[in-house]
Amino acid sequence: MGFTPLRSIRVTNSLTGKKEPLETLEEGKLTLYSCGPTVYNFIHIGNLRAAMVADLFYRFFKKVGYQVTYVRNYTDVDDKIINRGRQEGVASEDIARKYIQEVEKDYALAGCLEPNHKTLVTTHMPEIVEMIQRIISTGHGYVVDGEVFFSVSSFPDYGKLSRKNIEELEVGARVEINERKKNGLDFSLWKPAKPGEPSWDSPWGKGRPGWHIECSAMASKWLGDKIDVHHGGEDLIFPHHENEIAQSECASGAKPFVKYWLHSAFLTLSKEKMSKSVGNVFLARDFLSQYSGEVARALLLSAHYRSILDFGEDSIDQALTALSRIYEAKARAVELARTRRAVPDMRAESLWGEFVQDCEKARGAMLDAMANDFNTPEVFAAVFGLVREFNRVAAEPLAAATPTATLGAEALIRVLEQDLGDLLGIGRQEPSKVLLEISKIRAARSGSQITPEQIEGLIAERLQARKDKNFARADEIRKELDSKGVVIKDGPQGTTWEYR
Ligand SMILES: [Zn+2]
């Protein structure tokens, strides 16, 4: 039986620079590798975006029916980890172990799904050594005093991903003098041990692997010599991914190592590129504790993964607005779905009937948007269009009282929980919980001194005052709330409020 995915997918392949139809190596199956962080510190919000993009791919490939194998690595041996250990006076293994746990907490808080395999360099030494041996034996690597280099000139395809001019790069590389290398662009596959550093036995003496070889070795072990989709931040295209291609294709002889290279763009903060080395940092942990996983998702997925996303007050406000629109509609739908009704109103019945069809169209539009190179802004647009339509129908006279309102409300809840929930990891939560969280966040942002609980208390008191015909007290409460930046609105559903 042939496999037909729910949608045919097109992705922008960095290898060709074109948007191409996705055809996997094996029917119905898809292999996905994503380069994970070097664990020497907490991750910043830019790292979280990259992880969330890989998660976005994984969610969608599964949603359309592929049997996906998803691997993400942790670089747990590296100069940065060793240096950090020295600074703190602890073993580098302890630094790596600690930050793997912290990064895992961030990923979980951000709602990223667990990959099938989370791999470590330190548990793949036999595979790494074996791959380096194959690279040497096929004439693509050489050993100088216990250090193994990859010979770039032995691989004519070098530069095919980054489209770099190799001759120009070679001229630049000559400036950096390393007499051990045959060519300035050659890179380390294995580095000899320095005193006090973690090391492993190898045919070339004690040492540790270079950075690039780990991903080639792990991808090959868990996914095979050829894989479907490889993801990473665009800063990894050169040299990391270029080197991965060189190593893998030379070690296995199989080409291409990766069918589709997908790269996610940077995050900017006040228009500055964010990266740990620049020192322009906003930790994912700080954001997730001040906001929430869904706010992070609404923000980081609001832009297309290949577009630079500016992280700042405006994008945070937009994410909060987006989430509250979604959950306010969900709250209303939950309320509508709960009530049973007996007397149909013809006009309202037909409006809800159309709305149920709109829900089906929106589900299709969301899948189409994702199939078109993971166009998340269009997914949000489809959801907001549907929410607008729901609010319009629900506001119609008699709409809430007609029996089909239940079906309309349930249809909206299904789209939010199953479609938006599966695709973007947003919409599954209890609306009252999320709306209260958002209110608290907004209160903290506006510096308001009054909590949502106190506001609710005052609103209840005002309602009682009005029932008691104590209009002076009711008016006093309204003014008090107003002076604290809280606007209240009386409507058919009761009194609602928001921070000004
Ligand atoms: Zn990698």
XYZ file of C-alpha atoms and ligand atoms in Angstrom:
501
model
C 0.000 0.000 0.000
C 1.402 3.372 -0.995
C 1.751 6.141 1.507
C 0.190 9.493 0.744
C 0.791 12.186 3.315
C -2.170 14.334 4.320
C -0.499 17.240 2.517
C 2.281 17.441 -0.032
C 4.993 19.551 1.519
C 7.348 22.111 0.028
C 10.459 23.243 1.884
C 13.181 25.771 1.166
C 16.354 23.759 0.797
C 19.522 25.703 1.660
C 21.481 23.300 -0.551
C 19.723 24.480 -3.716
C 18.361 27.798 -2.450
C 14.974 26.754 -3.808
C 11.604 25.742 -2.504
C 11.235 22.065 -3.395
C 8.643 19.329 -2.970
C 9.582 17.073 -0.057
C 10.098 13.472 -1.104
C 11.532 11.279 1.584
C 14.126 8.568 0.986
C 11.773 5.907 2.265
C 8.043 6.043 1.658
C 6.069 7.075 4.724
C 9.196 7.556 6.828
C 11.142 10.693 7.580
C 14.471 11.182 9.312
C 15.133 14.522 11.015
C 18.353 15.701 12.655
C 18.700 19.013 14.464
C 21.915 20.466 15.875
C 21.449 21.112 19.568
C 23.280 23.408 21.959
C 26.734 23.277 23.501
C 25.927 22.858 27.170
C 28.112 25.337 29.062
C 25.427 27.821 30.102
C 21.702 28.467 30.087
C 20.355 28.793 26.548
C 19.324 32.192 25.247
C 16.054 33.001 23.576
C 17.672 32.644 20.122
C 18.641 29.033 20.934
C 15.074 28.457 22.067
C 13.788 29.711 18.724
C 15.989 27.172 16.903
C 14.730 24.342 19.142
C 11.150 25.460 18.603
C 11.590 25.467 14.835
C 12.899 21.881 14.900
C 9.917 21.021 17.101
C 7.617 22.737 14.582
C 8.966 20.529 11.779
C 8.630 17.406 13.909
C 5.022 18.210 14.866
C 3.982 18.834 11.282
C 5.699 15.808 9.747
C 3.921 13.641 12.308
C 0.610 15.427 11.780
C 0.595 14.680 8.044
C 1.313 11.023 8.725
C 5.047 10.407 8.435
C 6.716 7.967 10.769
C 9.356 10.402 11.972
C 12.665 9.645 13.657
C 13.932 12.853 15.226
C 17.432 13.166 16.679
C 18.814 16.161 18.539
C 22.289 16.260 20.060
C 23.958 17.947 22.975
C 27.578 18.971 22.537
C 28.894 17.889 25.922
C 32.655 18.143 25.229
C 33.969 21.479 24.042
C 36.476 24.211 24.875
C 33.704 26.419 26.244
C 32.571 23.687 28.646
C 36.145 23.010 29.769
C 36.767 26.742 30.334
C 33.563 27.111 32.292
C 34.547 24.159 34.483
C 37.925 25.789 35.176
C 36.272 29.099 36.080
C 33.916 27.394 38.486
C 36.475 24.896 39.771
C 34.366 21.858 38.833
C 34.808 19.014 36.355
C 33.652 19.815 32.822
C 31.423 16.685 32.944
C 29.543 18.281 35.830
C 29.068 21.505 33.866
C 27.683 19.545 30.915
C 25.417 17.404 33.093
C 24.060 20.447 34.936
C 23.275 22.438 31.808
C 21.725 19.497 29.965
C 19.229 19.303 32.835
C 18.617 23.060 32.720
C 18.168 23.104 28.943
C 15.757 20.178 29.186
C 13.707 22.162 31.709
C 13.535 25.110 29.310
C 12.503 22.911 26.388
C 9.787 21.298 28.510
C 8.512 24.675 29.759
C 8.426 25.879 26.166
C 6.305 22.884 25.151
C 8.878 21.297 22.824
C 8.187 17.618 22.222
C 10.811 15.041 23.122
C 12.951 13.871 20.195
C 13.230 10.110 19.619
C 16.928 10.244 20.447
C 18.840 12.848 22.432
C 22.478 12.129 21.790
C 25.708 13.046 23.560
C 29.231 13.207 22.172
C 30.609 11.392 25.206
C 28.420 8.329 24.609
C 29.333 8.083 20.901
C 33.128 7.825 21.024
C 33.347 4.399 19.280
C 31.189 5.669 16.387
C 33.193 8.888 16.125
C 36.546 7.090 16.136
C 35.291 4.597 13.576
C 34.096 7.358 11.252
C 37.446 9.158 11.494
C 39.220 5.881 10.632
C 37.086 5.545 7.523
C 37.823 9.149 6.510
C 41.575 8.473 6.832
C 41.420 5.140 5.027
C 39.581 6.660 2.061
C 42.258 9.354 1.742
C 40.287 12.274 3.105
C 42.054 12.666 6.440
C 45.639 12.780 7.699
C 47.379 12.542 11.041
C 49.981 14.978 12.367
C 51.381 14.316 15.862
C 48.214 12.769 17.273
C 45.909 15.296 15.591
C 43.664 14.217 12.714
C 42.679 16.730 10.044
C 40.112 16.560 7.294
C 41.677 17.364 3.940
C 39.362 19.899 2.308
C 41.143 19.699 -1.035
C 40.315 15.961 -1.212
C 36.605 16.772 -1.461
C 35.733 18.736 -4.630
C 32.178 19.393 -3.399
C 33.450 21.412 -0.430
C 31.517 24.694 -0.293
C 28.378 23.380 -2.021
C 26.053 24.213 0.875
C 27.401 27.630 1.857
C 28.275 28.475 -1.764
C 31.528 29.910 -0.526
C 34.370 30.556 -2.885
C 36.935 28.064 -1.639
C 39.920 29.777 -3.245
C 39.065 33.044 -1.516
C 38.607 31.215 1.770
C 41.996 29.572 1.342
C 43.640 32.954 0.891
C 41.966 34.137 4.104
C 42.930 30.960 5.956
C 46.639 31.428 5.160
C 46.631 34.423 7.489
C 45.937 32.061 10.369
C 49.191 30.140 10.491
C 49.024 26.517 11.485
C 52.025 24.659 10.159
C 50.493 21.299 11.009
C 47.744 21.674 8.393
C 48.318 21.026 4.701
C 45.669 23.601 3.834
C 44.419 26.460 5.979
C 40.817 25.291 5.570
C 41.480 21.770 6.857
C 39.732 21.192 10.160
C 40.282 18.920 13.161
C 38.530 15.586 13.383
C 40.483 14.553 16.478
C 42.514 16.729 18.832
C 45.307 15.394 21.059
C 44.668 15.607 24.803
C 45.982 18.601 26.705
C 46.836 18.163 30.392
C 43.786 18.371 32.629
C 41.258 17.996 29.815
C 38.831 15.103 29.389
C 40.198 12.587 26.879
C 39.454 9.245 25.255
C 41.635 6.523 23.776
C 41.999 6.414 20.016
C 44.351 4.918 17.402
C 46.047 8.368 17.348
C 46.548 8.577 21.083
C 44.467 10.105 23.848
C 42.319 13.008 22.751
C 38.844 14.252 21.972
C 36.836 14.807 18.810
C 36.599 18.074 16.918
C 33.185 19.689 17.003
C 31.877 18.854 13.525
C 32.448 15.097 13.498
C 29.944 14.428 16.307
C 26.890 15.334 14.213
C 28.067 13.257 11.254
C 28.675 10.226 13.488
C 25.419 10.531 15.444
C 23.273 11.147 12.369
C 24.779 8.081 10.712
C 24.323 5.885 13.787
C 20.673 6.752 14.443
C 19.375 7.737 10.998
C 21.678 6.119 8.434
C 24.233 7.425 5.935
C 21.596 9.464 4.113
C 18.980 11.488 5.924
C 15.931 13.433 4.834
C 15.972 16.677 6.787
C 18.794 18.354 8.692
C 18.037 21.494 10.662
C 20.108 24.074 12.453
C 20.455 27.811 12.963
C 21.705 29.646 9.877
C 24.925 30.502 11.734
C 25.807 26.793 11.450
C 25.817 26.684 7.634
C 29.530 27.480 7.521
C 31.664 25.843 8.613
C 29.692 23.349 10.742
C 27.231 21.985 8.195
C 29.653 22.314 5.297
C 32.063 20.176 7.304
C 29.350 17.680 8.240
C 28.666 17.116 4.528
C 32.369 16.656 3.768
C 32.894 14.157 6.612
C 29.730 12.135 6.032
C 29.955 11.897 2.267
C 33.632 10.946 2.412
C 33.175 8.385 5.199
C 30.196 6.583 3.658
C 30.574 7.309 -0.053
C 26.802 7.902 -0.039
C 25.510 11.138 -1.539
C 23.884 13.335 -0.627
C 24.319 13.004 3.134
C 21.273 15.271 3.563
C 18.419 15.697 1.105
C 16.951 18.864 2.592
C 18.923 21.377 4.652
C 16.565 23.643 6.573
C 17.968 26.639 8.428
C 16.234 28.906 10.883
C 17.027 32.605 11.034
C 18.435 34.706 13.829
C 16.646 36.553 16.509
C 17.495 40.206 16.937
C 17.250 42.223 20.099
C 16.931 45.938 19.441
C 18.022 45.085 15.908
C 21.239 43.455 17.116
C 21.918 39.847 16.284
C 21.550 37.762 19.428
C 24.220 35.315 20.310
C 26.008 34.359 23.461
C 29.366 35.469 22.102
C 28.155 39.037 21.450
C 26.966 39.251 25.024
C 23.606 40.585 23.907
C 21.710 38.000 25.807
C 18.251 37.314 27.055
C 18.097 33.916 28.679
C 15.237 31.603 27.716
C 14.848 30.821 31.416
C 14.267 34.496 32.304
C 11.642 34.798 29.624
C 9.873 31.539 30.467
C 9.658 32.397 34.149
C 8.341 35.924 33.532
C 5.961 34.828 30.809
C 4.957 31.289 29.865
C 5.683 28.556 27.359
C 2.699 29.529 25.220
C 3.665 33.213 25.198
C 7.112 32.090 24.028
C 5.535 29.940 21.314
C 3.144 32.679 20.176
C 6.098 35.038 19.955
C 8.794 32.820 18.441
C 6.458 31.194 15.916
C 4.833 34.477 14.862
C 7.457 35.018 12.167
C 8.377 32.599 9.397
C 11.300 30.439 10.537
C 13.537 31.805 7.770
C 12.815 35.434 8.687
C 14.704 37.406 11.270
C 12.485 37.972 14.276
C 12.925 41.092 16.348
C 12.559 40.249 19.981
C 11.346 43.174 22.050
C 8.452 44.892 23.788
C 6.372 45.066 20.616
C 6.662 41.401 19.761
C 5.885 40.462 23.375
C 2.759 42.673 23.322
C 1.658 41.090 20.058
C 2.116 37.594 21.462
C 0.050 38.468 24.543
C -2.701 39.945 22.370
C -2.682 36.887 20.113
C -2.968 34.482 23.032
C -5.712 36.437 24.754
C -7.766 36.578 21.549
C -7.458 32.821 21.172
C -8.278 32.026 24.795
C -11.070 34.598 25.147
C -12.799 32.922 22.207
C -12.124 29.512 23.695
C -13.586 30.610 27.055
C -16.718 31.792 25.290
C -16.924 28.571 23.275
C -16.522 26.395 26.385
C -19.347 28.344 28.017
C -21.576 27.976 24.931
C -20.848 24.272 24.545
C -21.845 23.626 28.154
C -25.407 24.884 27.858
C -28.137 22.706 26.315
C -30.914 24.472 24.445
C -34.258 23.422 23.052
C -35.711 26.222 20.901
C -34.046 26.725 17.533
C -33.873 30.126 15.878
C -33.713 29.628 12.112
C -31.335 32.467 11.325
C -28.979 31.615 14.173
C -29.062 27.929 13.201
C -27.887 28.708 9.685
C -25.151 31.072 10.936
C -23.751 28.333 13.163
C -24.046 25.825 10.333
C -21.871 28.075 8.179
C -19.460 28.551 11.044
C -18.954 24.788 11.384
C -18.005 24.750 7.696
C -15.651 27.705 8.291
C -13.918 25.603 10.931
C -13.292 22.844 8.365
C -11.935 25.405 5.902
C -9.665 26.887 8.561
C -8.249 23.426 9.385
C -7.444 22.960 5.702
C -5.923 26.427 5.461
C -3.706 25.782 8.489
C -2.381 22.529 7.015
C -1.841 24.191 3.623
C 0.088 27.030 5.260
C 2.319 24.588 7.121
C 2.823 22.491 3.986
C 4.067 25.631 2.255
C 7.467 25.760 3.966
C 5.974 25.990 7.480
C 4.254 29.341 7.054
C 3.300 29.967 10.674
C 2.123 33.585 10.129
C -0.538 32.171 7.801
C -1.527 29.569 10.389
C -2.145 32.372 12.884
C -4.024 34.371 10.236
C -6.386 31.423 9.625
C -6.995 31.062 13.367
C -7.676 34.770 13.883
C -10.034 34.827 10.914
C -11.969 31.980 12.498
C -11.974 33.609 15.940
C -13.311 36.831 14.405
C -16.083 34.882 12.692
C -16.938 33.045 15.900
C -17.164 36.307 17.855
C -19.375 37.807 15.159
C -21.800 34.873 15.144
C -21.839 34.556 18.926
C -22.796 38.242 19.202
C -25.886 37.780 16.982
C -29.233 38.051 18.804
C -30.517 34.577 19.750
C -27.247 32.937 18.613
C -26.394 31.761 22.095
C -29.863 30.330 22.645
C -30.161 28.144 19.569
C -29.260 24.410 19.781
C -26.616 24.442 16.995
C -24.545 26.908 19.028
C -23.198 23.818 20.820
C -21.893 22.360 17.549
C -20.322 25.676 16.533
C -18.614 26.068 19.885
C -17.345 22.477 19.839
C -16.010 22.922 16.315
C -13.981 25.963 17.376
C -12.615 24.164 20.444
C -11.567 21.253 18.198
C -9.642 23.554 15.863
C -7.876 25.271 18.759
C -7.013 22.113 20.659
C -6.360 19.616 17.898
C -5.113 21.675 14.985
C -3.482 24.714 16.552
C -2.527 22.517 19.514
C -0.879 19.805 17.406
C 0.770 22.168 14.922
C 2.002 25.016 17.099
C 1.542 23.718 20.643
C -0.887 26.531 21.465
C -4.569 26.386 22.477
C -4.881 23.251 24.614
C -4.960 24.897 28.030
C -7.815 25.853 30.306
C -8.817 29.366 29.125
C -9.445 30.839 32.581
C -5.948 29.813 33.677
C -4.239 31.366 30.646
C -6.329 34.545 30.760
C -5.512 35.031 34.425
C -1.800 34.503 33.666
C -1.973 37.083 30.879
C -3.729 39.552 33.184
C -0.978 39.130 35.751
C 1.711 39.571 33.109
C 0.030 42.723 31.843
C -0.344 44.055 35.359
C 3.353 43.476 35.997
C 4.263 45.127 32.682
C 2.099 48.193 33.279
C 3.287 48.480 36.863
C -0.299 48.256 38.137
C -0.602 47.879 41.900
C -3.839 45.923 41.736
C -4.023 42.154 41.195
C -6.626 40.326 39.077
C -8.002 38.735 42.277
C -8.542 42.166 43.843
C -10.191 43.402 40.650
C -12.554 40.417 40.576
C -13.376 41.075 44.243
C -14.204 44.721 43.575
C -16.331 43.801 40.540
C -18.335 41.331 42.674
C -18.769 44.004 45.329
C -19.952 46.487 42.701
C -22.478 43.976 41.346
C -23.880 43.483 44.849
C -23.976 47.270 45.398
C -26.025 47.653 42.203
C -28.398 44.863 43.260
C -28.807 46.696 46.570
C -29.466 49.891 44.561
C -26.415 51.453 46.243
C -25.403 53.210 43.024
C -23.085 55.639 44.787
C -20.895 52.749 46.008
C -21.036 51.042 42.604
C -19.820 54.234 40.952
C -17.106 54.674 43.558
C -15.746 51.195 42.782
C -15.724 51.921 39.060
C -13.728 55.106 39.688
C -11.335 53.308 42.008
C -10.625 50.680 39.370
C -10.231 53.383 36.739
C -7.690 55.211 38.881
C -5.659 51.980 39.054
C -5.603 51.585 35.289
C -8.421 49.029 35.066
C -11.239 49.559 32.583
C -14.504 47.689 33.125
C -17.235 47.009 30.613
C -20.777 45.871 31.358
C -22.254 43.558 28.739
C -24.851 40.822 28.357
C -22.321 38.211 29.549
C -21.578 40.181 32.726
C -18.787 42.576 33.562
C -15.395 42.217 31.880
C -12.232 44.143 32.603
C -8.813 44.863 31.225
C -5.712 46.826 32.094
C -5.535 50.081 30.230
Zn 25.644 19.792 14.357
